[in-house]
XYZ file of C-alpha atoms in Angstrom:
247
model
C -6.966 -40.450 91.418
C -6.175 -36.771 90.832
C -9.168 -34.521 90.274
C -9.960 -30.924 89.410
C -12.674 -28.917 87.676
C -13.818 -25.334 87.208
C -16.135 -24.993 90.224
C -16.420 -26.533 93.679
C -19.713 -28.148 92.674
C -18.162 -29.762 89.585
C -15.275 -31.150 91.633
C -17.697 -32.618 94.189
C -19.903 -34.120 91.478
C -16.912 -35.741 89.794
C -15.708 -37.031 93.168
C -19.065 -38.720 93.751
C -18.895 -40.434 90.351
C -15.344 -41.648 90.955
C -16.229 -42.908 94.434
C -18.734 -45.295 92.878
C -15.935 -46.811 90.769
C -14.210 -48.239 93.814
C -11.113 -46.019 93.973
C -9.198 -45.782 97.247
C -8.825 -42.024 97.543
C -8.817 -38.654 95.798
C -6.190 -36.000 95.229
C -7.937 -32.638 94.963
C -5.706 -30.580 92.691
C -6.392 -27.125 94.077
C -3.618 -25.669 91.918
C -5.873 -25.462 88.857
C -7.759 -22.281 87.805
C -11.443 -21.978 88.671
C -14.290 -19.949 87.180
C -15.708 -18.870 90.529
C -12.424 -17.170 91.419
C -12.104 -15.279 88.110
C -9.568 -17.792 86.849
C -7.447 -17.822 89.997
C -6.269 -21.055 91.604
C -8.484 -22.716 94.197
C -5.356 -22.798 96.355
C -4.849 -19.045 96.005
C -7.018 -18.221 98.995
C -8.349 -20.084 102.043
C -12.039 -19.575 101.221
C -11.854 -21.163 97.762
C -9.672 -24.047 98.971
C -12.031 -24.733 101.857
C -15.104 -24.585 99.594
C -13.793 -27.334 97.290
C -12.631 -29.502 100.178
C -15.896 -29.145 102.082
C -17.992 -29.866 98.977
C -16.053 -33.070 98.318
C -16.129 -34.066 101.970
C -19.916 -33.810 101.900
C -20.076 -35.858 98.700
C -17.741 -38.755 99.536
C -16.233 -40.578 102.486
C -13.000 -41.353 100.632
C -9.648 -40.032 101.885
C -9.098 -36.543 100.466
C -5.585 -35.279 99.785
C -5.439 -31.579 98.902
C -2.669 -30.580 96.501
C -1.596 -27.036 97.306
C 0.222 -24.418 95.253
C 3.690 -23.081 96.138
C 2.731 -19.661 94.776
C -0.055 -19.061 97.316
C 0.539 -15.903 99.343
C -0.355 -17.562 102.660
C 0.368 -21.307 102.482
C -0.191 -21.776 106.216
C -3.691 -20.306 105.990
C -4.530 -22.466 102.971
C -3.335 -25.596 104.758
C -5.380 -24.842 107.865
C -8.466 -24.060 105.782
C -8.253 -27.430 104.021
C -7.767 -29.234 107.316
C -10.778 -27.527 108.896
C -12.880 -28.354 105.814
C -12.237 -32.088 106.107
C -9.012 -32.929 104.257
C -7.122 -36.051 105.321
C -3.676 -35.088 104.001
C -1.895 -32.248 102.225
C 0.423 -32.354 99.218
C 2.968 -29.560 99.035
C 2.910 -28.713 96.301
C 2.809 -28.257 92.528
C 4.814 -26.766 89.659
C 5.940 -23.148 89.431
C 4.659 -20.873 86.622
C 7.421 -20.630 84.036
C 8.226 -19.923 80.399
C 10.814 -21.620 78.169
C 11.861 -20.344 74.741
C 13.379 -22.114 71.769
C 16.295 -20.911 69.642
C 13.904 -18.901 67.496
C 12.561 -17.058 70.522
C 9.166 -18.774 70.420
C 7.721 -20.628 73.445
C 8.601 -24.313 73.527
C 5.142 -25.205 74.797
C 2.127 -24.850 72.555
C 0.195 -23.011 75.263
C 3.074 -20.611 75.887
C 3.769 -20.645 79.609
C 3.794 -23.853 81.615
C 4.909 -25.338 84.917
C 8.500 -25.738 86.106
C 9.218 -29.061 87.796
C 12.203 -31.214 88.704
C 15.407 -30.363 90.644
C 15.177 -26.547 90.262
C 11.937 -26.605 92.263
C 13.315 -28.402 95.317
C 14.303 -25.340 97.439
C 10.855 -23.838 96.909
C 9.223 -27.178 97.721
C 11.166 -27.509 100.974
C 10.044 -24.069 102.083
C 6.467 -24.963 101.199
C 6.556 -28.285 103.064
C 8.078 -26.601 106.111
C 5.388 -23.921 106.327
C 2.492 -26.281 105.656
C 3.643 -28.912 108.158
C 3.977 -26.301 110.886
C 0.500 -24.930 110.251
C -1.411 -28.216 110.059
C -1.635 -31.442 112.033
C -2.385 -33.412 108.854
C 0.231 -35.630 107.165
C 2.138 -33.718 104.485
C 3.447 -35.309 101.286
C 6.499 -33.495 99.968
C 6.454 -32.949 96.221
C 9.155 -31.214 94.236
C 12.661 -32.138 93.109
C 12.707 -35.620 94.645
C 15.099 -37.880 92.746
C 17.657 -39.134 95.279
C 17.860 -40.341 98.863
C 19.177 -36.915 99.933
C 16.172 -35.237 98.323
C 13.737 -37.468 100.207
C 15.532 -37.005 103.527
C 15.506 -33.233 103.071
C 11.726 -33.340 102.680
C 11.383 -35.548 105.768
C 13.587 -33.194 107.770
C 11.241 -30.272 107.147
C 8.109 -32.179 108.106
C 6.993 -34.411 105.226
C 5.600 -37.842 106.091
C 6.055 -39.137 102.541
C 7.368 -37.906 99.195
C 6.089 -37.923 95.635
C 8.363 -38.658 92.670
C 7.340 -37.230 89.310
C 9.820 -35.646 86.894
C 12.648 -37.977 87.900
C 10.778 -40.931 86.417
C 10.795 -39.283 82.992
C 14.589 -39.519 82.723
C 14.879 -42.708 84.785
C 11.738 -44.886 84.887
C 13.174 -46.908 87.777
C 13.749 -43.831 89.964
C 11.047 -44.738 92.477
C 12.242 -48.324 92.835
C 15.817 -47.155 93.410
C 14.646 -44.604 95.968
C 12.650 -47.238 97.882
C 15.748 -49.441 98.011
C 17.917 -46.525 99.127
C 15.494 -45.582 101.906
C 15.343 -49.178 103.143
C 19.142 -49.445 103.203
C 19.532 -46.071 104.908
C 17.006 -46.945 107.605
C 18.708 -50.250 108.361
C 22.127 -48.585 108.425
C 20.920 -46.006 110.931
C 19.379 -48.706 113.154
C 16.569 -46.315 113.984
C 13.341 -45.238 112.313
C 13.566 -41.542 113.033
C 16.504 -40.153 115.019
C 18.029 -38.140 112.166
C 14.648 -36.862 110.986
C 13.747 -35.811 114.547
C 17.020 -33.928 114.806
C 16.261 -32.024 111.629
C 12.710 -31.216 112.742
C 14.057 -29.898 116.046
C 16.473 -27.568 114.263
C 13.591 -26.152 112.233
C 11.346 -25.719 115.245
C 8.867 -28.312 113.964
C 6.995 -30.141 116.753
C 8.652 -33.523 117.361
C 6.834 -36.814 116.949
C 5.014 -37.919 120.084
C 4.918 -41.613 119.204
C 8.085 -43.399 120.383
C 10.015 -45.139 117.648
C 11.217 -48.718 117.785
C 14.781 -49.460 116.673
C 14.979 -51.677 113.623
C 17.023 -54.869 113.669
C 19.266 -55.260 110.685
C 18.835 -58.528 108.851
C 20.950 -59.890 105.993
C 19.641 -58.921 102.575
C 18.832 -61.675 100.123
C 17.757 -61.373 96.494
C 14.341 -62.794 97.367
C 13.582 -60.440 100.280
C 10.850 -57.978 99.220
C 10.883 -54.358 100.312
C 8.592 -53.692 103.279
C 6.922 -50.863 101.381
C 6.050 -52.844 98.272
C 2.363 -53.113 97.519
C 2.693 -56.788 96.637
C 5.196 -59.594 96.813
C 3.890 -61.224 93.662
C 6.593 -61.783 91.086
C 4.476 -60.171 88.382
C 4.048 -56.907 90.329
C 5.510 -53.934 88.353
C 7.850 -52.933 91.201
C 9.048 -56.519 91.603
C 9.751 -56.778 87.885
C 11.658 -53.484 87.932
C 13.773 -54.584 90.876
C 14.550 -57.907 89.154
C 15.676 -56.007 86.056
C 18.042 -53.917 88.186
C 19.583 -56.949 89.947
């Protein structure tokens, strides 16, 4: 569940209400404006980001994932502040401020400016993931321009532990299912769970993983073999239905 509000107290209060509904975790969207910071983003400075995270940490015991902004002046400081305040993971990051005009010169969006997402944001996202993962020991979820296997691997190479897929699903609703399949095939083909990623992290100066990896054994694929990352093997699960439609 993604959550934001205008003050740290409002975010914490909403988090407490949602926790009673039985959700599994919370994404704190620190990329939204807040009243206490004169309309600036919570993620614009370490103090504001830490205040929201700490308030929610005191209110709930749920996992807290802090969604950071790529336009923050000091992303490393923001990441460390969230970690020290009790975050469990970091999401790097969100859309970029942008403006699109129609043929008549008027903004295409009713509010005027908006957020740029999709493939054009990937280079910025990779820089953001790289800086955040170096500054924090928390898991980092890469977010920005992920549509293909190459996109996901690029995020992993700069330190991401997982990736988020957003805009790609608007043009291809099955994008996430296809990416899961591609990652599974790539991992089996490499016969290792991390050698290529470790090589990329080493080139970037990112601390290598300390946990030894276990080589995977390739097994023949069958139409009935579920992906290891699927939430359920039930035939009526949305991912299972999507995969069946693609077969």
